């Protein structure tokens, strides 16, 4: 399954539209006013399906992930040189990226690829392509990409 992740150009808070490979809206992400980033994820029908919320006052950036109102886990940046690394305390997954932080691979605990994420660089706004092997993992992969993008935004 392929998701196209596009940031909206003119919005007061972080807002994103996520399309499937057919160009249909799969998810809409709307930023909320809060300390740190708080991103609400809605499905194509407008129902809230997830939240990515930054945990403030931590040494390295951390984001809590919720499916509906249920806590699903946390993603945190690990201290590393050259290649960004993130620890995910749900699903047994890991994220690794390249030096330029434009390409990511989400892997499971056995080292198998769950999703590949690449940033398209010649666009007016942040645009990512998320290739998910199992469509059932699409929401989780999207939440991880949102957390990584929010961490990069906070750093810059």
XYZ file of C-alpha atoms in Angstrom:
156
model
C 0.000 0.000 0.000
C 1.328 3.437 -0.883
C 0.439 6.636 0.975
C 1.335 10.118 -0.273
C 1.835 12.483 2.674
C 1.513 16.204 1.775
C 1.740 19.131 4.147
C -0.762 21.912 3.507
C 0.924 25.113 2.403
C -1.287 27.701 4.092
C -2.429 26.569 7.515
C -2.072 28.099 10.952
C -1.147 24.779 12.582
C 0.481 21.693 11.093
C -1.989 20.177 8.641
C -1.473 17.312 6.231
C -3.441 15.438 3.615
C -2.614 11.761 3.098
C -3.673 10.154 -0.168
C -3.654 6.533 -1.291
C -2.076 5.371 -4.552
C -5.330 6.179 -6.401
C -5.213 9.837 -5.312
C -8.118 9.452 -2.869
C -7.938 10.941 0.616
C -6.984 8.238 3.113
C -6.328 10.432 6.170
C -6.400 14.096 7.170
C -4.087 15.351 9.909
C -4.858 18.530 11.832
C -2.552 20.228 14.303
C -3.974 21.342 17.650
C -2.872 24.213 19.869
C -0.832 22.773 22.741
C 2.597 22.756 24.365
C 4.655 20.888 21.789
C 3.145 19.232 18.752
C -0.298 17.617 18.925
C -1.514 16.078 15.674
C -4.992 14.547 15.332
C -5.479 11.969 12.570
C -8.875 11.542 10.906
C -9.899 8.876 8.399
C -11.518 9.714 5.054
C -14.998 9.826 6.676
C -13.854 12.361 9.303
C -13.611 10.013 12.299
C -10.658 10.533 14.637
C -8.449 7.441 14.474
C -5.189 8.545 16.098
C -3.112 11.206 17.823
C 0.592 12.019 17.925
C 1.430 14.161 20.955
C 4.849 15.505 21.880
C 5.962 14.828 25.439
C 7.603 18.018 26.647
C 10.369 18.392 29.230
C 12.358 15.359 28.087
C 16.079 15.291 27.270
C 15.575 13.919 23.740
C 12.313 14.361 21.789
C 9.506 11.902 22.617
C 6.066 11.499 21.101
C 3.137 9.564 22.529
C 0.990 7.655 20.036
C -2.721 7.009 20.519
C -5.151 4.918 18.478
C -8.461 6.568 19.196
C -8.252 7.296 22.925
C -6.070 4.257 23.682
C -2.357 4.725 24.354
C -0.432 2.746 21.719
C 3.161 3.573 22.639
C 5.915 6.136 22.422
C 8.542 7.024 19.836
C 11.721 8.706 21.023
C 14.852 9.899 19.313
C 18.014 8.052 20.352
C 21.386 9.709 20.698
C 23.364 8.749 17.590
C 25.929 10.111 15.176
C 25.360 10.522 11.408
C 22.254 8.300 11.101
C 19.139 9.302 13.018
C 17.671 6.486 15.098
C 14.365 6.296 16.903
C 13.148 3.895 19.548
C 9.546 2.723 19.363
C 8.060 1.042 22.420
C 5.116 -0.444 20.525
C 4.965 -3.157 17.864
C 8.658 -3.981 18.414
C 9.515 -1.691 15.482
C 12.552 0.519 14.826
C 13.141 3.449 12.498
C 16.442 4.260 10.832
C 17.158 7.064 8.392
C 19.916 8.234 6.122
C 22.306 11.098 6.824
C 20.127 13.704 5.128
C 17.061 12.444 7.083
C 14.949 12.157 3.947
C 14.634 8.399 3.718
C 13.507 6.057 6.481
C 12.954 2.372 6.923
C 10.626 0.982 9.562
C 11.631 -2.536 10.538
C 10.159 -5.131 12.878
C 12.030 -6.869 15.698
C 13.229 -9.620 13.317
C 14.733 -7.022 10.955
C 12.037 -7.353 8.295
C 10.889 -4.207 6.545
C 7.467 -2.913 7.589
C 7.527 0.331 5.587
C 9.823 2.508 3.499
C 9.484 6.276 3.671
C 11.060 8.713 1.226
C 10.852 12.474 1.020
C 10.205 14.103 -2.338
C 12.472 17.125 -2.406
C 11.120 19.203 -5.297
C 7.814 20.296 -3.726
C 6.642 23.505 -2.068
C 5.753 21.691 1.152
C 6.956 18.536 2.929
C 5.876 15.565 0.835
C 6.616 11.954 1.736
C 5.839 8.648 0.071
C 5.118 5.832 2.530
C 5.217 2.291 1.124
C 3.635 -0.056 3.671
C 3.912 -3.813 3.149
C 0.738 -4.630 5.150
C -2.189 -2.157 4.845
C -3.066 -2.985 8.471
C 0.128 -1.179 9.508
C -0.636 2.016 7.563
C -1.929 4.055 10.526
C 1.024 3.065 12.728
C 3.520 3.905 9.975
C 1.786 7.252 9.396
C 1.992 8.097 13.111
C 5.724 7.321 13.108
C 6.332 9.538 10.063
C 4.345 12.361 11.680
C 6.439 12.059 14.859
C 9.736 12.079 12.924
C 8.607 15.082 10.846
C 7.496 16.951 13.997
C 10.852 16.204 15.665
C 12.721 17.600 12.652
C 10.448 20.673 12.658
C 11.117 21.288 16.375
C 14.854 20.952 15.844
C 14.879 23.442 12.951
